Amino acid sequence: LSLEENQMTQLEEGPHLEMEAYQLALFTCPDYVNSDGFRLMFLRAMQFDIPMTAERIVQYWSRKVALFGPDRAFRRLTVQDLLEDQDDRSVLEQVAIYALPQLDHAGRGII
């Protein structure tokens, strides 16, 4: 399962400032970026519209770099990673959604 090469080529040749993050992702973690699972996730979200999927993938990497910086955007992040950084920790502490320590009557977590 792969995106059509001409679709990705068209995207790369277009006037997209976001392409820099995508290109960096291709260089840093090519196995992940080109994996069927990663691409299928976006294909499903975009109802298998290949041009829209390609655009969405580029936007994903651009936003991930903007949020986490180029040093952390291309690796698997955990909550622990975010807690180690003071700026990220303060953002997490301001989130209005919390998991309560007790479970409901069916044994499910309560948010």
mmCIF file of N, CA, C and O in Angstrom:
data_model
loop_
_atom_site.group_PDB
_atom_site.id
_atom_site.type_symbol
_atom_site.label_atom_id
_atom_site.label_comp_id
_atom_site.label_asym_id
_atom_site.label_seq_id
_atom_site.Cartn_x
_atom_site.Cartn_y
_atom_site.Cartn_z
ATOM 1 N N LEU A 1 0.858 -1.182 0.000
ATOM 2 C CA LEU A 1 0.000 0.000 0.000
ATOM 3 C C LEU A 1 0.894 1.232 0.000
ATOM 4 O O LEU A 1 1.666 1.431 0.913
ATOM 5 N N SER A 2 0.850 2.024 -1.030
ATOM 6 C CA SER A 2 1.674 3.225 -1.059
ATOM 7 C C SER A 2 0.937 4.319 -1.814
ATOM 8 O O SER A 2 0.095 4.050 -2.651
ATOM 9 N N LEU A 3 1.268 5.545 -1.469
ATOM 10 C CA LEU A 3 0.695 6.666 -2.203
ATOM 11 C C LEU A 3 1.318 6.681 -3.593
ATOM 12 O O LEU A 3 2.473 6.334 -3.767
ATOM 13 N N GLU A 4 0.552 7.083 -4.552
ATOM 14 C CA GLU A 4 1.084 7.136 -5.902
ATOM 15 C C GLU A 4 2.267 8.100 -5.929
ATOM 16 O O GLU A 4 2.208 9.202 -5.384
ATOM 17 N N GLU A 5 3.335 7.666 -6.574
ATOM 18 C CA GLU A 5 4.556 8.463 -6.617
ATOM 19 C C GLU A 5 4.320 9.830 -7.253
ATOM 20 O O GLU A 5 4.852 10.831 -6.781
ATOM 21 N N ASN A 6 3.511 9.908 -8.295
ATOM 22 C CA ASN A 6 3.293 11.202 -8.941
ATOM 23 C C ASN A 6 2.533 12.166 -8.035
ATOM 24 O O ASN A 6 2.727 13.366 -8.096
ATOM 25 N N GLN A 7 1.679 11.637 -7.163
ATOM 26 C CA GLN A 7 0.960 12.506 -6.228
ATOM 27 C C GLN A 7 1.941 13.129 -5.239
ATOM 28 O O GLN A 7 1.875 14.314 -4.940
ATOM 29 N N MET A 8 2.848 12.317 -4.694
ATOM 30 C CA MET A 8 3.838 12.839 -3.752
ATOM 31 C C MET A 8 4.793 13.787 -4.468
ATOM 32 O O MET A 8 5.207 14.793 -3.919
ATOM 33 N N THR A 9 5.133 13.494 -5.715
ATOM 34 C CA THR A 9 6.018 14.372 -6.478
ATOM 35 C C THR A 9 5.349 15.718 -6.712
ATOM 36 O O THR A 9 5.973 16.764 -6.541
ATOM 37 N N GLN A 10 4.074 15.708 -7.075
ATOM 38 C CA GLN A 10 3.338 16.957 -7.265
ATOM 39 C C GLN A 10 3.320 17.766 -5.979
ATOM 40 O O GLN A 10 3.490 18.981 -5.990
ATOM 41 N N LEU A 11 3.121 17.089 -4.888
ATOM 42 C CA LEU A 11 3.079 17.758 -3.598
ATOM 43 C C LEU A 11 4.430 18.384 -3.281
ATOM 44 O O LEU A 11 4.517 19.514 -2.824
ATOM 45 N N GLU A 12 5.503 17.644 -3.534
ATOM 46 C CA GLU A 12 6.839 18.135 -3.233
ATOM 47 C C GLU A 12 7.213 19.327 -4.106
ATOM 48 O O GLU A 12 7.962 20.200 -3.680
ATOM 49 N N GLU A 13 6.696 19.371 -5.323
ATOM 50 C CA GLU A 13 7.017 20.463 -6.229
ATOM 51 C C GLU A 13 6.148 21.696 -5.992
ATOM 52 O O GLU A 13 6.449 22.768 -6.483
ATOM 53 N N GLY A 14 5.078 21.547 -5.245
ATOM 54 C CA GLY A 14 4.161 22.658 -4.994
ATOM 55 C C GLY A 14 4.748 23.687 -4.049
ATOM 56 O O GLY A 14 5.777 23.464 -3.410
ATOM 57 N N PRO A 15 4.101 24.831 -3.943
ATOM 58 C CA PRO A 15 4.604 25.920 -3.093
ATOM 59 C C PRO A 15 4.222 25.723 -1.627
ATOM 60 O O PRO A 15 3.452 26.470 -1.063
ATOM 61 N N HIS A 16 4.750 24.666 -1.016
ATOM 62 C CA HIS A 16 4.389 24.344 0.357
ATOM 63 C C HIS A 16 5.551 24.594 1.297
ATOM 64 O O HIS A 16 6.583 23.940 1.214
ATOM 65 N N LEU A 17 5.392 25.539 2.189
ATOM 66 C CA LEU A 17 6.408 25.777 3.204
ATOM 67 C C LEU A 17 6.485 24.600 4.172
ATOM 68 O O LEU A 17 7.521 24.347 4.778
ATOM 69 N N GLU A 18 5.389 23.868 4.299
ATOM 70 C CA GLU A 18 5.327 22.748 5.225
ATOM 71 C C GLU A 18 6.177 21.570 4.762
ATOM 72 O O GLU A 18 6.459 20.667 5.538
ATOM 73 N N MET A 19 6.589 21.557 3.514
ATOM 74 C CA MET A 19 7.343 20.429 2.978
ATOM 75 C C MET A 19 8.663 20.220 3.714
ATOM 76 O O MET A 19 9.174 19.103 3.748
ATOM 77 N N GLU A 20 9.214 21.247 4.293
ATOM 78 C CA GLU A 20 10.490 21.115 4.987
ATOM 79 C C GLU A 20 10.399 20.097 6.120
ATOM 80 O O GLU A 20 11.271 19.242 6.280
ATOM 81 N N ALA A 21 9.328 20.142 6.894
ATOM 82 C CA ALA A 21 9.143 19.195 7.991
ATOM 83 C C ALA A 21 8.954 17.782 7.455
ATOM 84 O O ALA A 21 9.502 16.820 8.006
ATOM 85 N N TYR A 22 8.197 17.649 6.387
ATOM 86 C CA TYR A 22 7.995 16.334 5.781
ATOM 87 C C TYR A 22 9.314 15.773 5.258
ATOM 88 O O TYR A 22 9.631 14.596 5.471
ATOM 89 N N GLN A 23 10.087 16.589 4.587
ATOM 90 C CA GLN A 23 11.388 16.149 4.063
ATOM 91 C C GLN A 23 12.314 15.725 5.204
ATOM 92 O O GLN A 23 13.032 14.729 5.093
ATOM 93 N N LEU A 24 12.278 16.467 6.297
ATOM 94 C CA LEU A 24 13.093 16.121 7.457
ATOM 95 C C LEU A 24 12.630 14.796 8.067
ATOM 96 O O LEU A 24 13.447 13.971 8.481
ATOM 97 N N ALA A 25 11.325 14.572 8.099
ATOM 98 C CA ALA A 25 10.795 13.300 8.593
ATOM 99 C C ALA A 25 11.242 12.147 7.695
ATOM 100 O O ALA A 25 11.617 11.080 8.192
ATOM 101 N N LEU A 26 11.204 12.351 6.381
ATOM 102 C CA LEU A 26 11.667 11.317 5.453
ATOM 103 C C LEU A 26 13.132 10.980 5.691
ATOM 104 O O LEU A 26 13.541 9.821 5.592
ATOM 105 N N PHE A 27 13.926 11.978 6.004
ATOM 106 C CA PHE A 27 15.357 11.763 6.248
ATOM 107 C C PHE A 27 15.602 11.117 7.606
ATOM 108 O O PHE A 27 16.421 10.221 7.740
ATOM 109 N N THR A 28 14.858 11.564 8.626
ATOM 110 C CA THR A 28 15.088 11.125 9.998
ATOM 111 C C THR A 28 14.490 9.759 10.303
ATOM 112 O O THR A 28 15.116 8.938 10.969
ATOM 113 N N CYS A 29 13.276 9.515 9.841
ATOM 114 C CA CYS A 29 12.598 8.242 10.161
ATOM 115 C C CYS A 29 11.881 7.696 8.929
ATOM 116 O O CYS A 29 10.652 7.580 8.919
ATOM 117 N N PRO A 30 12.638 7.340 7.889
ATOM 118 C CA PRO A 30 12.014 6.897 6.634
ATOM 119 C C PRO A 30 11.170 5.630 6.778
ATOM 120 O O PRO A 30 10.151 5.494 6.100
ATOM 121 N N ASP A 31 11.583 4.719 7.637
ATOM 122 C CA ASP A 31 10.806 3.488 7.797
ATOM 123 C C ASP A 31 9.407 3.772 8.321
ATOM 124 O O ASP A 31 8.437 3.158 7.909
ATOM 125 N N TYR A 32 9.307 4.733 9.232
ATOM 126 C CA TYR A 32 8.005 5.094 9.796
ATOM 127 C C TYR A 32 7.164 5.864 8.780
ATOM 128 O O TYR A 32 6.005 5.545 8.545
ATOM 129 N N VAL A 33 7.755 6.876 8.163
ATOM 130 C CA VAL A 33 7.022 7.724 7.212
ATOM 131 C C VAL A 33 6.506 6.908 6.034
ATOM 132 O O VAL A 33 5.403 7.142 5.549
ATOM 133 N N ASN A 34 7.281 5.934 5.584
ATOM 134 C CA ASN A 34 6.901 5.130 4.423
ATOM 135 C C ASN A 34 6.177 3.838 4.784
ATOM 136 O O ASN A 34 5.860 3.052 3.893
ATOM 137 N N SER A 35 5.914 3.627 6.051
ATOM 138 C CA SER A 35 5.265 2.378 6.458
ATOM 139 C C SER A 35 3.801 2.357 6.028
ATOM 140 O O SER A 35 3.125 3.385 5.970
ATOM 141 N N ASP A 36 3.334 1.160 5.737
ATOM 142 C CA ASP A 36 1.935 0.993 5.340
ATOM 143 C C ASP A 36 0.986 1.443 6.444
ATOM 144 O O ASP A 36 -0.027 2.081 6.177
ATOM 145 N N GLY A 37 1.315 1.128 7.693
ATOM 146 C CA GLY A 37 0.449 1.485 8.815
ATOM 147 C C GLY A 37 0.272 2.985 8.959
ATOM 148 O O GLY A 37 -0.837 3.480 9.174
ATOM 149 N N PHE A 38 1.385 3.715 8.828
ATOM 150 C CA PHE A 38 1.335 5.174 8.937
ATOM 151 C C PHE A 38 0.481 5.764 7.822
ATOM 152 O O PHE A 38 -0.417 6.566 8.055
ATOM 153 N N ARG A 39 0.745 5.344 6.595
ATOM 154 C CA ARG A 39 0.000 5.876 5.450
ATOM 155 C C ARG A 39 -1.467 5.460 5.475
ATOM 156 O O ARG A 39 -2.345 6.239 5.138
ATOM 157 N N LEU A 40 -1.724 4.223 5.886
ATOM 158 C CA LEU A 40 -3.099 3.742 5.943
ATOM 159 C C LEU A 40 -3.924 4.546 6.944
ATOM 160 O O LEU A 40 -5.106 4.831 6.713
ATOM 161 N N MET A 41 -3.296 4.946 8.036
ATOM 162 C CA MET A 41 -3.989 5.765 9.032
ATOM 163 C C MET A 41 -4.523 7.054 8.384
ATOM 164 O O MET A 41 -5.668 7.445 8.590
ATOM 165 N N PHE A 42 -3.701 7.684 7.567
ATOM 166 C CA PHE A 42 -4.113 8.920 6.907
ATOM 167 C C PHE A 42 -5.067 8.646 5.740
ATOM 168 O O PHE A 42 -6.003 9.418 5.516
ATOM 169 N N LEU A 43 -4.831 7.579 4.998
ATOM 170 C CA LEU A 43 -5.735 7.230 3.900
ATOM 171 C C LEU A 43 -7.155 7.005 4.405
ATOM 172 O O LEU A 43 -8.120 7.477 3.806
ATOM 173 N N ARG A 44 -7.274 6.301 5.512
ATOM 174 C CA ARG A 44 -8.603 6.065 6.086
ATOM 175 C C ARG A 44 -9.249 7.370 6.534
ATOM 176 O O ARG A 44 -10.441 7.592 6.311
ATOM 177 N N ALA A 45 -8.472 8.215 7.179
ATOM 178 C CA ALA A 45 -9.014 9.484 7.668
ATOM 179 C C ALA A 45 -9.511 10.362 6.518
ATOM 180 O O ALA A 45 -10.480 11.104 6.674
ATOM 181 N N MET A 46 -8.848 10.262 5.372
ATOM 182 C CA MET A 46 -9.216 11.084 4.219
ATOM 183 C C MET A 46 -10.050 10.296 3.200
ATOM 184 O O MET A 46 -10.176 10.705 2.057
ATOM 185 N N GLN A 47 -10.609 9.176 3.630
ATOM 186 C CA GLN A 47 -11.478 8.337 2.797
ATOM 187 C C GLN A 47 -10.809 7.955 1.480
ATOM 188 O O GLN A 47 -11.415 7.987 0.413
ATOM 189 N N PHE A 48 -9.527 7.621 1.565
ATOM 190 C CA PHE A 48 -8.729 7.138 0.449
ATOM 191 C C PHE A 48 -8.607 8.131 -0.706
ATOM 192 O O PHE A 48 -8.378 7.740 -1.844
ATOM 193 N N ASP A 49 -8.737 9.408 -0.415
ATOM 194 C CA ASP A 49 -8.479 10.463 -1.403
ATOM 195 C C ASP A 49 -6.966 10.726 -1.353
ATOM 196 O O ASP A 49 -6.465 11.343 -0.408
ATOM 197 N N ILE A 50 -6.246 10.258 -2.371
ATOM 198 C CA ILE A 50 -4.788 10.287 -2.329
ATOM 199 C C ILE A 50 -4.213 11.699 -2.270
ATOM 200 O O ILE A 50 -3.348 11.974 -1.444
ATOM 201 N N PRO A 51 -4.650 12.646 -3.091
ATOM 202 C CA PRO A 51 -4.091 13.996 -2.978
ATOM 203 C C PRO A 51 -4.342 14.627 -1.603
ATOM 204 O O PRO A 51 -3.450 15.267 -1.029
ATOM 205 N N MET A 52 -5.531 14.435 -1.058
ATOM 206 C CA MET A 52 -5.832 14.985 0.270
ATOM 207 C C MET A 52 -5.012 14.280 1.347
ATOM 208 O O MET A 52 -4.596 14.894 2.321
ATOM 209 N N THR A 53 -4.786 12.983 1.182
ATOM 210 C CA THR A 53 -3.974 12.233 2.132
ATOM 211 C C THR A 53 -2.544 12.752 2.134
ATOM 212 O O THR A 53 -1.952 12.955 3.202
ATOM 213 N N ALA A 54 -1.995 12.972 0.963
ATOM 214 C CA ALA A 54 -0.627 13.493 0.869
ATOM 215 C C ALA A 54 -0.529 14.851 1.556
ATOM 216 O O ALA A 54 0.411 15.115 2.318
ATOM 217 N N GLU A 55 -1.499 15.706 1.318
ATOM 218 C CA GLU A 55 -1.525 17.030 1.949
ATOM 219 C C GLU A 55 -1.618 16.904 3.464
ATOM 220 O O GLU A 55 -0.931 17.601 4.213
ATOM 221 N N ARG A 56 -2.448 15.997 3.939
ATOM 222 C CA ARG A 56 -2.637 15.801 5.381
ATOM 223 C C ARG A 56 -1.353 15.301 6.044
ATOM 224 O O ARG A 56 -1.002 15.705 7.144
ATOM 225 N N ILE A 57 -0.633 14.406 5.368
ATOM 226 C CA ILE A 57 0.628 13.897 5.923
ATOM 227 C C ILE A 57 1.633 15.027 6.072
ATOM 228 O O ILE A 57 2.314 15.146 7.093
ATOM 229 N N VAL A 58 1.723 15.864 5.075
ATOM 230 C CA VAL A 58 2.645 17.009 5.137
ATOM 231 C C VAL A 58 2.253 17.937 6.281
ATOM 232 O O VAL A 58 3.109 18.401 7.051
ATOM 233 N N GLN A 59 0.967 18.214 6.438
ATOM 234 C CA GLN A 59 0.502 19.066 7.528
ATOM 235 C C GLN A 59 0.796 18.440 8.883
ATOM 236 O O GLN A 59 1.150 19.145 9.830
ATOM 237 N N TYR A 60 0.645 17.123 8.988
ATOM 238 C CA TYR A 60 0.929 16.414 10.240
ATOM 239 C C TYR A 60 2.358 16.672 10.698
ATOM 240 O O TYR A 60 2.599 17.037 11.851
ATOM 241 N N TRP A 61 3.314 16.485 9.789
ATOM 242 C CA TRP A 61 4.716 16.675 10.176
ATOM 243 C C TRP A 61 5.013 18.133 10.489
ATOM 244 O O TRP A 61 5.763 18.438 11.419
ATOM 245 N N SER A 62 4.424 19.033 9.745
ATOM 246 C CA SER A 62 4.638 20.454 10.004
ATOM 247 C C SER A 62 4.140 20.833 11.391
ATOM 248 O O SER A 62 4.819 21.541 12.152
ATOM 249 N N ARG A 63 2.967 20.365 11.744
ATOM 250 C CA ARG A 63 2.403 20.685 13.068
ATOM 251 C C ARG A 63 3.166 19.987 14.184
ATOM 252 O O ARG A 63 3.345 20.548 15.265
ATOM 253 N N LYS A 64 3.612 18.778 13.936
ATOM 254 C CA LYS A 64 4.358 18.055 14.972
ATOM 255 C C LYS A 64 5.679 18.769 15.265
ATOM 256 O O LYS A 64 6.069 18.902 16.419
ATOM 257 N N VAL A 65 6.344 19.266 14.224
ATOM 258 C CA VAL A 65 7.582 20.023 14.425
ATOM 259 C C VAL A 65 7.284 21.332 15.144
ATOM 260 O O VAL A 65 8.015 21.732 16.051
ATOM 261 N N ALA A 66 6.203 21.996 14.779
ATOM 262 C CA ALA A 66 5.841 23.259 15.432
ATOM 263 C C ALA A 66 5.543 23.051 16.919
ATOM 264 O O ALA A 66 5.904 23.884 17.758
ATOM 265 N N LEU A 67 4.886 21.950 17.258
ATOM 266 C CA LEU A 67 4.529 21.683 18.651
ATOM 267 C C LEU A 67 5.694 21.205 19.501
ATOM 268 O O LEU A 67 5.872 21.635 20.630
ATOM 269 N N PHE A 68 6.497 20.276 18.959
ATOM 270 C CA PHE A 68 7.510 19.616 19.772
ATOM 271 C C PHE A 68 8.938 19.974 19.420
ATOM 272 O O PHE A 68 9.867 19.564 20.108
ATOM 273 N N GLY A 69 9.130 20.711 18.335
ATOM 274 C CA GLY A 69 10.472 21.063 17.908
ATOM 275 C C GLY A 69 11.111 19.938 17.116
ATOM 276 O O GLY A 69 10.722 18.776 17.247
ATOM 277 N N PRO A 70 12.103 20.270 16.300
ATOM 278 C CA PRO A 70 12.718 19.253 15.437
ATOM 279 C C PRO A 70 13.493 18.189 16.205
ATOM 280 O O PRO A 70 13.705 17.098 15.699
ATOM 281 N N ASP A 71 13.893 18.474 17.426
ATOM 282 C CA ASP A 71 14.644 17.480 18.189
ATOM 283 C C ASP A 71 13.753 16.373 18.749
ATOM 284 O O ASP A 71 14.224 15.266 18.992
ATOM 285 N N ARG A 72 12.461 16.624 18.934
ATOM 286 C CA ARG A 72 11.563 15.608 19.501
ATOM 287 C C ARG A 72 10.457 15.171 18.550
ATOM 288 O O ARG A 72 9.795 14.171 18.801
ATOM 289 N N ALA A 73 10.257 15.874 17.470
ATOM 290 C CA ALA A 73 9.125 15.582 16.578
ATOM 291 C C ALA A 73 9.238 14.237 15.864
ATOM 292 O O ALA A 73 8.223 13.651 15.507
ATOM 293 N N PHE A 74 10.436 13.742 15.689
ATOM 294 C CA PHE A 74 10.624 12.555 14.864
ATOM 295 C C PHE A 74 10.901 11.288 15.673
ATOM 296 O O PHE A 74 11.398 10.315 15.155
ATOM 297 N N ARG A 75 10.544 11.344 16.926
ATOM 298 C CA ARG A 75 10.650 10.126 17.739
ATOM 299 C C ARG A 75 9.324 9.907 18.451
ATOM 300 O O ARG A 75 8.500 10.807 18.546
ATOM 301 N N ARG A 76 9.133 8.711 18.937
ATOM 302 C CA ARG A 76 7.895 8.378 19.640
ATOM 303 C C ARG A 76 7.882 9.107 20.983
ATOM 304 O O ARG A 76 8.796 8.945 21.795
ATOM 305 N N LEU A 77 6.864 9.925 21.201
ATOM 306 C CA LEU A 77 6.761 10.696 22.433
ATOM 307 C C LEU A 77 5.824 10.020 23.417
ATOM 308 O O LEU A 77 4.819 9.425 23.022
ATOM 309 N N THR A 78 6.154 10.138 24.681
ATOM 310 C CA THR A 78 5.298 9.641 25.743
ATOM 311 C C THR A 78 4.933 10.799 26.662
ATOM 312 O O THR A 78 5.531 11.881 26.585
ATOM 313 N N VAL A 79 3.983 10.590 27.532
ATOM 314 C CA VAL A 79 3.619 11.620 28.501
ATOM 315 C C VAL A 79 4.829 11.941 29.377
ATOM 316 O O VAL A 79 5.065 13.092 29.736
ATOM 317 N N GLN A 80 5.623 10.929 29.686
ATOM 318 C CA GLN A 80 6.822 11.146 30.504
ATOM 319 C C GLN A 80 7.776 12.132 29.829
ATOM 320 O O GLN A 80 8.368 12.983 30.495
ATOM 321 N N ASP A 81 7.922 12.032 28.509
ATOM 322 C CA ASP A 81 8.760 12.985 27.775
ATOM 323 C C ASP A 81 8.256 14.405 27.971
ATOM 324 O O ASP A 81 9.035 15.344 28.135
ATOM 325 N N LEU A 82 6.944 14.569 27.937
ATOM 326 C CA LEU A 82 6.355 15.894 28.090
ATOM 327 C C LEU A 82 6.496 16.404 29.516
ATOM 328 O O LEU A 82 6.653 17.596 29.737
ATOM 329 N N LEU A 83 6.438 15.513 30.485
ATOM 330 C CA LEU A 83 6.566 15.924 31.882
ATOM 331 C C LEU A 83 7.986 16.372 32.218
ATOM 332 O O LEU A 83 8.184 17.150 33.142
ATOM 333 N N GLU A 84 8.961 15.901 31.475
ATOM 334 C CA GLU A 84 10.351 16.269 31.728
ATOM 335 C C GLU A 84 10.650 17.704 31.330
ATOM 336 O O GLU A 84 11.549 18.321 31.873
ATOM 337 N N ASP A 85 9.913 18.254 30.390
ATOM 338 C CA ASP A 85 10.117 19.624 29.928
ATOM 339 C C ASP A 85 9.173 20.549 30.690
ATOM 340 O O ASP A 85 7.971 20.322 30.725
ATOM 341 N N GLN A 86 9.706 21.595 31.294
ATOM 342 C CA GLN A 86 8.906 22.479 32.145
ATOM 343 C C GLN A 86 7.779 23.174 31.372
ATOM 344 O O GLN A 86 6.663 23.293 31.867
ATOM 345 N N ASP A 87 8.055 23.629 30.152
ATOM 346 C CA ASP A 87 7.011 24.287 29.353
ATOM 347 C C ASP A 87 5.884 23.316 29.018
ATOM 348 O O ASP A 87 4.705 23.648 29.130
ATOM 349 N N ASP A 88 6.253 22.109 28.611
ATOM 350 C CA ASP A 88 5.238 21.103 28.296
ATOM 351 C C ASP A 88 4.459 20.711 29.538
ATOM 352 O O ASP A 88 3.252 20.509 29.486
ATOM 353 N N ARG A 89 5.150 20.612 30.658
ATOM 354 C CA ARG A 89 4.498 20.219 31.911
ATOM 355 C C ARG A 89 3.444 21.254 32.305
ATOM 356 O O ARG A 89 2.333 20.901 32.704
ATOM 357 N N SER A 90 3.756 22.530 32.162
ATOM 358 C CA SER A 90 2.796 23.565 32.545
ATOM 359 C C SER A 90 1.562 23.524 31.651
ATOM 360 O O SER A 90 0.451 23.752 32.108
ATOM 361 N N VAL A 91 1.744 23.201 30.361
ATOM 362 C CA VAL A 91 0.601 23.078 29.454
ATOM 363 C C VAL A 91 -0.256 21.893 29.874
ATOM 364 O O VAL A 91 -1.488 21.994 29.934
ATOM 365 N N LEU A 92 0.370 20.774 30.187
ATOM 366 C CA LEU A 92 -0.385 19.591 30.612
ATOM 367 C C LEU A 92 -1.158 19.851 31.894
ATOM 368 O O LEU A 92 -2.266 19.356 32.075
ATOM 369 N N GLU A 93 -0.586 20.622 32.791
ATOM 370 C CA GLU A 93 -1.252 20.910 34.056
ATOM 371 C C GLU A 93 -2.458 21.813 33.884
ATOM 372 O O GLU A 93 -3.333 21.865 34.737
ATOM 373 N N GLN A 94 -2.527 22.544 32.769
ATOM 374 C CA GLN A 94 -3.645 23.443 32.519
ATOM 375 C C GLN A 94 -4.799 22.764 31.782
ATOM 376 O O GLN A 94 -5.842 23.356 31.588
ATOM 377 N N VAL A 95 -4.617 21.542 31.365
ATOM 378 C CA VAL A 95 -5.649 20.817 30.619
ATOM 379 C C VAL A 95 -6.869 20.630 31.511
ATOM 380 O O VAL A 95 -6.769 20.289 32.678
ATOM 381 N N ALA A 96 -8.041 20.847 30.941
ATOM 382 C CA ALA A 96 -9.281 20.791 31.717
ATOM 383 C C ALA A 96 -9.838 19.372 31.844
ATOM 384 O O ALA A 96 -10.818 19.165 32.531
ATOM 385 N N ILE A 97 -9.239 18.403 31.198
ATOM 386 C CA ILE A 97 -9.728 17.027 31.260
ATOM 387 C C ILE A 97 -8.766 16.206 32.107
ATOM 388 O O ILE A 97 -7.572 16.193 31.859
ATOM 389 N N TYR A 98 -9.310 15.544 33.106
ATOM 390 C CA TYR A 98 -8.492 14.713 33.987
ATOM 391 C C TYR A 98 -9.140 13.340 34.113
ATOM 392 O O TYR A 98 -10.355 13.205 34.098
ATOM 393 N N ALA A 99 -8.318 12.331 34.300
ATOM 394 C CA ALA A 99 -8.819 10.986 34.594
ATOM 395 C C ALA A 99 -8.946 10.872 36.105
ATOM 396 O O ALA A 99 -7.996 11.126 36.843
ATOM 397 N N LEU A 100 -10.142 10.545 36.582
ATOM 398 C CA LEU A 100 -10.365 10.385 38.012
ATOM 399 C C LEU A 100 -9.731 9.082 38.492
ATOM 400 O O LEU A 100 -9.638 8.113 37.727
ATOM 401 N N PRO A 101 -9.292 9.030 39.726
ATOM 402 C CA PRO A 101 -8.614 7.826 40.216
ATOM 403 C C PRO A 101 -9.547 6.616 40.382
ATOM 404 O O PRO A 101 -9.094 5.481 40.365
ATOM 405 N N GLN A 102 -10.848 6.836 40.530
ATOM 406 C CA GLN A 102 -11.768 5.722 40.698
ATOM 407 C C GLN A 102 -12.398 5.329 39.359
ATOM 408 O O GLN A 102 -12.356 6.074 38.406
ATOM 409 N N LEU A 103 -12.978 4.144 39.314
ATOM 410 C CA LEU A 103 -13.643 3.623 38.128
ATOM 411 C C LEU A 103 -15.158 3.721 38.298
ATOM 412 O O LEU A 103 -15.657 3.817 39.414
ATOM 413 N N ASP A 104 -15.882 3.691 37.189
ATOM 414 C CA ASP A 104 -17.348 3.690 37.291
ATOM 415 C C ASP A 104 -17.836 2.297 37.662
ATOM 416 O O ASP A 104 -17.035 1.369 37.843
ATOM 417 N N HIS A 105 -19.160 2.118 37.761
ATOM 418 C CA HIS A 105 -19.715 0.846 38.201
ATOM 419 C C HIS A 105 -19.405 -0.322 37.277
ATOM 420 O O HIS A 105 -19.459 -1.471 37.669
ATOM 421 N N ALA A 106 -19.050 -0.029 36.017
ATOM 422 C CA ALA A 106 -18.710 -1.071 35.055
ATOM 423 C C ALA A 106 -17.195 -1.313 34.983
ATOM 424 O O ALA A 106 -16.717 -2.077 34.170
ATOM 425 N N GLY A 107 -16.426 -0.599 35.825
ATOM 426 C CA GLY A 107 -14.981 -0.773 35.841
ATOM 427 C C GLY A 107 -14.220 0.039 34.815
ATOM 428 O O GLY A 107 -13.055 -0.205 34.557
ATOM 429 N N ARG A 108 -14.886 1.040 34.229
ATOM 430 C CA ARG A 108 -14.242 1.891 33.216
ATOM 431 C C ARG A 108 -13.651 3.131 33.886
ATOM 432 O O ARG A 108 -14.139 3.610 34.892
ATOM 433 N N GLY A 109 -12.605 3.645 33.252
ATOM 434 C CA GLY A 109 -12.014 4.891 33.721
ATOM 435 C C GLY A 109 -12.967 6.042 33.492
ATOM 436 O O GLY A 109 -13.788 6.043 32.582
ATOM 437 N N ILE A 110 -12.892 7.053 34.383
ATOM 438 C CA ILE A 110 -13.774 8.223 34.294
ATOM 439 C C ILE A 110 -12.942 9.434 33.939
ATOM 440 O O ILE A 110 -11.955 9.746 34.606
ATOM 441 N N ILE A 111 -13.366 10.126 32.875
ATOM 442 C CA ILE A 111 -12.666 11.346 32.454
ATOM 443 C C ILE A 111 -13.514 12.537 32.797
ATOM 444 O O ILE A 111 -14.688 12.586 32.607
#
